[in-house]
Amino acid sequence: MNSFGEPLRLLGWITGADAEQLDQLARERVADFAPREDIVSEGDPPQFMHAVLRGWLCHYKALPNGRRQITGFSLPGDICDERVFLIRQMDHSIAAVTNATVGLIDRHRLQDLMGRRPRLQQAMARQSYLRLSMQREWLVSVGQRGAIERLAHLLCELHLRLEAVGQAEPDSCEMPLTQSEIAEATGLSTVHVNRTLQELRAANLIVLRDRTLQIPDLRALREAAMFDPSYLRCGDKDVPGNG
Amino acid sequence: MNSFGEPLRLLGWITGADAEQLDQLARERVADFAPREDIVSEGDPPQFMHAVLRGWLCHYKALPNGRRQITGFSLPGDICDERVFLIRQMDHSIAAVTNATVGLIDRHRLQDLMGRRPRLQQAMARQSYLRLSMQREWLVSVGQRGAIERLAHLLCELHLRLEAVGQAEPDSCEMPLTQSEIAEATGLSTVHVNRTLQELRAANLIVLRDRTLQIPDLRALREAAMFDPSYLRCGDKDVPGNG
DNA sequence: CGAAATGTTGAAGTTAGTCAATTACAGTGG
DNA sequence: CCACTGTAATTGACTAACTTCAACATTTCG
């Protein structure tokens, strides 16, 4: 279900020879992960940069009290940790949400490549900026939006990001997250997520069944979410990946 | 109260000629701002990069419903928007919290300088990483920590960051934030912030009076906050600015 | 099939929000 | 110095949102 005819392109906003080089580098060494399996853990010294070739990953931080906060998702085409080479220890963990295939990119080889291809360097900076922008928007969500808006917002974001890499239709996409994962991402309890999803269904804003999300009226859902997609655009007019 | 004997050094973790060049560039053109004044607003095309020379700034996003979320603070020595040259429009606003002096750095001149001084480039990447790391931790706070922990955590972060730039004692620092600003930063109501601060006072974890925060027992406060400072260290052993 | 994970429901409890009034405080101009 | 202004801090009463606990139903998968 996650494999498409067209080959997946990493970092949709780069093209041509740069993109091919990056793709090639990412596919030289790959690893598969099962759901819930850690790809890197908090405290690890980072060895590789990771590129998502198939499946969904989540970034999370665990707290001493046993709870955890999912701080973001990485979808096919994303680079997870474009800043690894700056740090000595991971300050958060990255785990597979679905079955996932991840490209392991040697940091030194990447730095070499970036030296020769300045647009790649810029692309990494852009991915980094985009991640900050998403992080900020998630904080706004959890800090200021109520449960309905928060869930709607998350669904809008995931749908748009999937669409940008050709993995969604205009009115539907895969939704492999469990309610418990949605809860950890939004800072709500699983029970409340369950009830809030029912509200969204009752309002005809979503149809969520069989790991598939359908959106009967995207405009309505975005309005309910107070969703303004500009934070995903990195300052450009176009959505990343639509170029 | 905010001016110190030693001159403030931008980005504490760079030193020597690089630091001097950056300082010089930032001081060539400066501007003063009054509390609550916007330095850049959401939607603006960015003209300059901003370096905090004096005072506190806040980053925030406003919502259609009139509320706003403060997503972070910029303290003396910080660069606010080290990625401006990637974007065409600001996706959030930056405002002064106190009276503040800000260095306006022309993006082209900075890019020139970074070309000649690769360590500066790395320093910017590091600032960028640090901001992402803080953003992530704030999300964890708002998503998973209760009100007491959340406030304690914010105070711990600010105290440590101020200490790192020589603007705090081991057991105290300035605290110019109003309760309303603390509320906007933590996703709580002002009333609840007020009551929670009283709890922290009653537990002898803080003394907060006259815009000054005293911390009788730092270890106790950090424990109450579940504060682990490693997210401010950018993967290094040392705190930024203590090198 | 049976075990484990996920989703759903009800009832009760807790945390935090809202509204509205009051107090304390800082700055201003007379 | 004081009255006057506006902002910030504080308090009480009430309400709404969300959590917790515990049970049960459903789906997934070895």
PDB file of N, CA, C and O in Angstrom, chain A residues 83-130:
ATOM      1  N   ARG A  83      20.755  17.394  11.132  1.00  0.00           N
ATOM      2  CA  ARG A  83      21.751  18.102  11.917  1.00  0.00           C
ATOM      3  C   ARG A  83      22.579  17.161  12.774  1.00  0.00           C
ATOM      4  O   ARG A  83      23.287  17.593  13.674  1.00  0.00           O
ATOM      5  N   VAL A  84      22.481  15.860  12.517  1.00  0.00           N
ATOM      6  CA  VAL A  84      23.183  14.902  13.375  1.00  0.00           C
ATOM      7  C   VAL A  84      24.643  15.234  13.566  1.00  0.00           C
ATOM      8  O   VAL A  84      25.205  15.027  14.629  1.00  0.00           O
ATOM      9  N   PHE A  85      25.266  15.726  12.511  1.00  0.00           N
ATOM     10  CA  PHE A  85      26.716  15.875  12.602  1.00  0.00           C
ATOM     11  C   PHE A  85      27.127  17.017  13.526  1.00  0.00           C
ATOM     12  O   PHE A  85      28.299  17.217  13.788  1.00  0.00           O
ATOM     13  N   LEU A  86      26.161  17.746  14.052  1.00  0.00           N
ATOM     14  CA  LEU A  86      26.476  18.800  15.014  1.00  0.00           C
ATOM     15  C   LEU A  86      26.551  18.274  16.442  1.00  0.00           C
ATOM     16  O   LEU A  86      27.110  18.925  17.316  1.00  0.00           O
ATOM     17  N   ILE A  87      25.954  17.136  16.697  1.00  0.00           N
ATOM     18  CA  ILE A  87      25.763  16.719  18.087  1.00  0.00           C
ATOM     19  C   ILE A  87      26.478  15.413  18.401  1.00  0.00           C
ATOM     20  O   ILE A  87      26.833  14.650  17.515  1.00  0.00           O
ATOM     21  N   ARG A  88      26.679  15.204  19.694  1.00  0.00           N
ATOM     22  CA  ARG A  88      27.338  13.980  20.133  1.00  0.00           C
ATOM     23  C   ARG A  88      26.351  12.961  20.679  1.00  0.00           C
ATOM     24  O   ARG A  88      26.639  11.798  20.783  1.00  0.00           O
ATOM     25  N   GLN A  89      25.195  13.464  21.082  1.00  0.00           N
ATOM     26  CA  GLN A  89      24.187  12.562  21.632  1.00  0.00           C
ATOM     27  C   GLN A  89      22.824  12.961  21.115  1.00  0.00           C
ATOM     28  O   GLN A  89      22.508  14.149  21.061  1.00  0.00           O
ATOM     29  N   MET A  90      22.012  11.989  20.769  1.00  0.00           N
ATOM     30  CA  MET A  90      20.632  12.284  20.391  1.00  0.00           C
ATOM     31  C   MET A  90      19.892  12.851  21.600  1.00  0.00           C
ATOM     32  O   MET A  90      19.996  12.303  22.698  1.00  0.00           O
ATOM     33  N   ASP A  91      19.150  13.920  21.384  1.00  0.00           N
ATOM     34  CA  ASP A  91      18.373  14.466  22.489  1.00  0.00           C
ATOM     35  C   ASP A  91      16.925  13.988  22.436  1.00  0.00           C
ATOM     36  O   ASP A  91      16.103  14.405  23.223  1.00  0.00           O
ATOM     37  N   HIS A  92      16.623  13.139  21.483  1.00  0.00           N
ATOM     38  CA  HIS A  92      15.309  12.501  21.458  1.00  0.00           C
ATOM     39  C   HIS A  92      15.429  11.192  20.690  1.00  0.00           C
ATOM     40  O   HIS A  92      16.488  10.904  20.131  1.00  0.00           O
ATOM     41  N   SER A  93      14.367  10.426  20.670  1.00  0.00           N
ATOM     42  CA  SER A  93      14.400   9.133  19.992  1.00  0.00           C
ATOM     43  C   SER A  93      13.579   9.185  18.714  1.00  0.00           C
ATOM     44  O   SER A  93      12.683  10.020  18.571  1.00  0.00           O
ATOM     45  N   ILE A  94      13.895   8.285  17.804  1.00  0.00           N
ATOM     46  CA  ILE A  94      13.126   8.144  16.577  1.00  0.00           C
ATOM     47  C   ILE A  94      12.733   6.681  16.441  1.00  0.00           C
ATOM     48  O   ILE A  94      13.583   5.798  16.586  1.00  0.00           O
ATOM     49  N   ALA A  95      11.455   6.430  16.224  1.00  0.00           N
ATOM     50  CA  ALA A  95      10.970   5.052  16.143  1.00  0.00           C
ATOM     51  C   ALA A  95      10.091   4.878  14.915  1.00  0.00           C
ATOM     52  O   ALA A  95       9.542   5.845  14.385  1.00  0.00           O
ATOM     53  N   ALA A  96       9.968   3.635  14.484  1.00  0.00           N
ATOM     54  CA  ALA A  96       9.061   3.329  13.382  1.00  0.00           C
ATOM     55  C   ALA A  96       7.626   3.294  13.892  1.00  0.00           C
ATOM     56  O   ALA A  96       7.354   2.824  14.990  1.00  0.00           O
ATOM     57  N   VAL A  97       6.726   3.827  13.103  1.00  0.00           N
ATOM     58  CA  VAL A  97       5.301   3.755  13.422  1.00  0.00           C
ATOM     59  C   VAL A  97       4.674   2.592  12.662  1.00  0.00           C
ATOM     60  O   VAL A  97       3.926   1.790  13.208  1.00  0.00           O
ATOM     61  N   THR A  98       5.013   2.507  11.401  1.00  0.00           N
ATOM     62  CA  THR A  98       4.598   1.385  10.561  1.00  0.00           C
ATOM     63  C   THR A  98       5.848   0.583  10.226  1.00  0.00           C
ATOM     64  O   THR A  98       6.934   0.916  10.658  1.00  0.00           O
ATOM     65  N   ASN A  99       5.699  -0.453   9.455  1.00  0.00           N
ATOM     66  CA  ASN A  99       6.886  -1.052   8.853  1.00  0.00           C
ATOM     67  C   ASN A  99       7.542   0.022   8.014  1.00  0.00           C
ATOM     68  O   ASN A  99       6.860   0.740   7.284  1.00  0.00           O
ATOM     69  N   ALA A 100       8.842   0.136   8.134  1.00  0.00           N
ATOM     70  CA  ALA A 100       9.499   1.259   7.477  1.00  0.00           C
ATOM     71  C   ALA A 100      10.859   0.848   6.929  1.00  0.00           C
ATOM     72  O   ALA A 100      11.550  -0.008   7.497  1.00  0.00           O
ATOM     73  N   THR A 101      11.217   1.463   5.830  1.00  0.00           N
ATOM     74  CA  THR A 101      12.551   1.296   5.265  1.00  0.00           C
ATOM     75  C   THR A 101      13.264   2.634   5.337  1.00  0.00           C
ATOM     76  O   THR A 101      12.723   3.658   4.915  1.00  0.00           O
ATOM     77  N   VAL A 102      14.448   2.598   5.907  1.00  0.00           N
ATOM     78  CA  VAL A 102      15.169   3.836   6.174  1.00  0.00           C
ATOM     79  C   VAL A 102      16.543   3.767   5.513  1.00  0.00           C
ATOM     80  O   VAL A 102      17.232   2.753   5.611  1.00  0.00           O
ATOM     81  N   GLY A 103      16.908   4.843   4.820  1.00  0.00           N
ATOM     82  CA  GLY A 103      18.243   4.921   4.262  1.00  0.00           C
ATOM     83  C   GLY A 103      19.214   5.461   5.302  1.00  0.00           C
ATOM     84  O   GLY A 103      18.929   6.473   5.947  1.00  0.00           O
ATOM     85  N   LEU A 104      20.327   4.766   5.487  1.00  0.00           N
ATOM     86  CA  LEU A 104      21.322   5.203   6.462  1.00  0.00           C
ATOM     87  C   LEU A 104      22.444   5.906   5.713  1.00  0.00           C
ATOM     88  O   LEU A 104      23.143   5.295   4.896  1.00  0.00           O
ATOM     89  N   ILE A 105      22.610   7.172   5.972  1.00  0.00           N
ATOM     90  CA  ILE A 105      23.563   7.967   5.215  1.00  0.00           C
ATOM     91  C   ILE A 105      24.751   8.298   6.086  1.00  0.00           C
ATOM     92  O   ILE A 105      24.603   8.934   7.138  1.00  0.00           O
ATOM     93  N   ASP A 106      25.882   7.872   5.655  1.00  0.00           N
ATOM     94  CA  ASP A 106      27.101   8.149   6.403  1.00  0.00           C
ATOM     95  C   ASP A 106      27.348   9.655   6.443  1.00  0.00           C
ATOM     96  O   ASP A 106      27.327  10.341   5.421  1.00  0.00           O
ATOM     97  N   ARG A 107      27.559  10.161   7.642  1.00  0.00           N
ATOM     98  CA  ARG A 107      27.655  11.614   7.783  1.00  0.00           C
ATOM     99  C   ARG A 107      28.848  12.203   7.031  1.00  0.00           C
ATOM    100  O   ARG A 107      28.759  13.289   6.475  1.00  0.00           O
ATOM    101  N   HIS A 108      29.950  11.478   7.013  1.00  0.00           N
ATOM    102  CA  HIS A 108      31.121  12.027   6.333  1.00  0.00           C
ATOM    103  C   HIS A 108      30.906  12.065   4.819  1.00  0.00           C
ATOM    104  O   HIS A 108      31.237  13.042   4.155  1.00  0.00           O
ATOM    105  N   ARG A 109      30.325  11.000   4.295  1.00  0.00           N
ATOM    106  CA  ARG A 109      30.067  10.990   2.861  1.00  0.00           C
ATOM    107  C   ARG A 109      29.081  12.090   2.484  1.00  0.00           C
ATOM    108  O   ARG A 109      29.200  12.712   1.434  1.00  0.00           O
ATOM    109  N   LEU A 110      28.110  12.316   3.364  1.00  0.00           N
ATOM    110  CA  LEU A 110      27.156  13.377   3.060  1.00  0.00           C
ATOM    111  C   LEU A 110      27.833  14.739   3.086  1.00  0.00           C
ATOM    112  O   LEU A 110      27.602  15.586   2.214  1.00  0.00           O
ATOM    113  N   GLN A 111      28.689  14.938   4.087  1.00  0.00           N
ATOM    114  CA  GLN A 111      29.368  16.236   4.165  1.00  0.00           C
ATOM    115  C   GLN A 111      30.240  16.462   2.936  1.00  0.00           C
ATOM    116  O   GLN A 111      30.288  17.558   2.397  1.00  0.00           O
ATOM    117  N   ASP A 112      30.901  15.395   2.493  1.00  0.00           N
ATOM    118  CA  ASP A 112      31.632  15.451   1.225  1.00  0.00           C
ATOM    119  C   ASP A 112      30.733  15.933   0.097  1.00  0.00           C
ATOM    120  O   ASP A 112      31.019  16.911  -0.598  1.00  0.00           O
ATOM    121  N   LEU A 113      29.623  15.211  -0.036  1.00  0.00           N
ATOM    122  CA  LEU A 113      28.710  15.491  -1.134  1.00  0.00           C
ATOM    123  C   LEU A 113      28.184  16.923  -1.066  1.00  0.00           C
ATOM    124  O   LEU A 113      28.099  17.627  -2.081  1.00  0.00           O
ATOM    125  N   MET A 114      27.868  17.355   0.147  1.00  0.00           N
ATOM    126  CA  MET A 114      27.340  18.713   0.299  1.00  0.00           C
ATOM    127  C   MET A 114      28.392  19.751  -0.086  1.00  0.00           C
ATOM    128  O   MET A 114      28.061  20.800  -0.627  1.00  0.00           O
ATOM    129  N   GLY A 115      29.649  19.416   0.217  1.00  0.00           N
ATOM    130  CA  GLY A 115      30.722  20.314  -0.178  1.00  0.00           C
ATOM    131  C   GLY A 115      30.733  20.527  -1.683  1.00  0.00           C
ATOM    132  O   GLY A 115      30.900  21.639  -2.174  1.00  0.00           O
ATOM    133  N   ARG A 116      30.489  19.444  -2.414  1.00  0.00           N
ATOM    134  CA  ARG A 116      30.525  19.532  -3.869  1.00  0.00           C
ATOM    135  C   ARG A 116      29.215  20.063  -4.442  1.00  0.00           C
ATOM    136  O   ARG A 116      29.169  20.536  -5.568  1.00  0.00           O
ATOM    137  N   ARG A 117      28.144  19.953  -3.681  1.00  0.00           N
ATOM    138  CA  ARG A 117      26.836  20.360  -4.201  1.00  0.00           C
ATOM    139  C   ARG A 117      26.149  21.313  -3.223  1.00  0.00           C
ATOM    140  O   ARG A 117      25.381  20.893  -2.370  1.00  0.00           O
ATOM    141  N   PRO A 118      26.407  22.575  -3.399  1.00  0.00           N
ATOM    142  CA  PRO A 118      25.895  23.566  -2.452  1.00  0.00           C
ATOM    143  C   PRO A 118      24.364  23.585  -2.356  1.00  0.00           C
ATOM    144  O   PRO A 118      23.828  23.923  -1.310  1.00  0.00           O
ATOM    145  N   ARG A 119      23.677  23.189  -3.399  1.00  0.00           N
ATOM    146  CA  ARG A 119      22.216  23.181  -3.330  1.00  0.00           C
ATOM    147  C   ARG A 119      21.727  22.127  -2.350  1.00  0.00           C
ATOM    148  O   ARG A 119      20.651  22.250  -1.768  1.00  0.00           O
ATOM    149  N   LEU A 120      22.531  21.075  -2.202  1.00  0.00           N
ATOM    150  CA  LEU A 120      22.185  20.058  -1.218  1.00  0.00           C
ATOM    151  C   LEU A 120      22.264  20.629   0.189  1.00  0.00           C
ATOM    152  O   LEU A 120      21.420  20.371   1.041  1.00  0.00           O
ATOM    153  N   GLN A 121      23.310  21.396   0.386  1.00  0.00           N
ATOM    154  CA  GLN A 121      23.480  22.064   1.681  1.00  0.00           C
ATOM    155  C   GLN A 121      22.249  22.923   2.001  1.00  0.00           C
ATOM    156  O   GLN A 121      21.700  22.878   3.102  1.00  0.00           O
ATOM    157  N   GLN A 122      21.840  23.663   1.002  1.00  0.00           N
ATOM    158  CA  GLN A 122      20.673  24.527   1.183  1.00  0.00           C
ATOM    159  C   GLN A 122      19.415  23.698   1.444  1.00  0.00           C
ATOM    160  O   GLN A 122      18.564  24.065   2.247  1.00  0.00           O
ATOM    161  N   ALA A 123      19.336  22.561   0.751  1.00  0.00           N
ATOM    162  CA  ALA A 123      18.168  21.706   0.937  1.00  0.00           C
ATOM    163  C   ALA A 123      18.096  21.191   2.371  1.00  0.00           C
ATOM    164  O   ALA A 123      17.023  21.106   2.964  1.00  0.00           O
ATOM    165  N   MET A 124      19.236  20.875   2.929  1.00  0.00           N
ATOM    166  CA  MET A 124      19.269  20.409   4.319  1.00  0.00           C
ATOM    167  C   MET A 124      18.831  21.527   5.264  1.00  0.00           C
ATOM    168  O   MET A 124      18.076  21.308   6.195  1.00  0.00           O
ATOM    169  N   ALA A 125      19.340  22.716   4.993  1.00  0.00           N
ATOM    170  CA  ALA A 125      18.960  23.856   5.816  1.00  0.00           C
ATOM    171  C   ALA A 125      17.452  24.066   5.755  1.00  0.00           C
ATOM    172  O   ALA A 125      16.802  24.384   6.747  1.00  0.00           O
ATOM    173  N   ARG A 126      16.919  23.845   4.574  1.00  0.00           N
ATOM    174  CA  ARG A 126      15.488  24.032   4.409  1.00  0.00           C
ATOM    175  C   ARG A 126      14.697  22.968   5.167  1.00  0.00           C
ATOM    176  O   ARG A 126      13.698  23.257   5.817  1.00  0.00           O
ATOM    177  N   GLN A 127      15.141  21.741   5.096  1.00  0.00           N
ATOM    178  CA  GLN A 127      14.482  20.681   5.853  1.00  0.00           C
ATOM    179  C   GLN A 127      14.526  21.011   7.347  1.00  0.00           C
ATOM    180  O   GLN A 127      13.550  20.829   8.071  1.00  0.00           O
ATOM    181  N   SER A 128      15.652  21.523   7.746  1.00  0.00           N
ATOM    182  CA  SER A 128      15.829  21.880   9.141  1.00  0.00           C
ATOM    183  C   SER A 128      14.869  22.999   9.547  1.00  0.00           C
ATOM    184  O   SER A 128      14.255  22.983  10.618  1.00  0.00           O
ATOM    185  N   TYR A 129      14.731  23.973   8.665  1.00  0.00           N
ATOM    186  CA  TYR A 129      13.820  25.068   8.941  1.00  0.00           C
ATOM    187  C   TYR A 129      12.378  24.587   9.006  1.00  0.00           C
ATOM    188  O   TYR A 129      11.591  24.979   9.874  1.00  0.00           O
ATOM    189  N   LEU A 130      12.057  23.707   8.060  1.00  0.00           N
ATOM    190  CA  LEU A 130      10.696  23.179   8.007  1.00  0.00           C
ATOM    191  C   LEU A 130      10.354  22.438   9.288  1.00  0.00           C
ATOM    192  O   LEU A 130       9.261  22.556   9.834  1.00  0.00           O
TER     193      LEU A 130
END
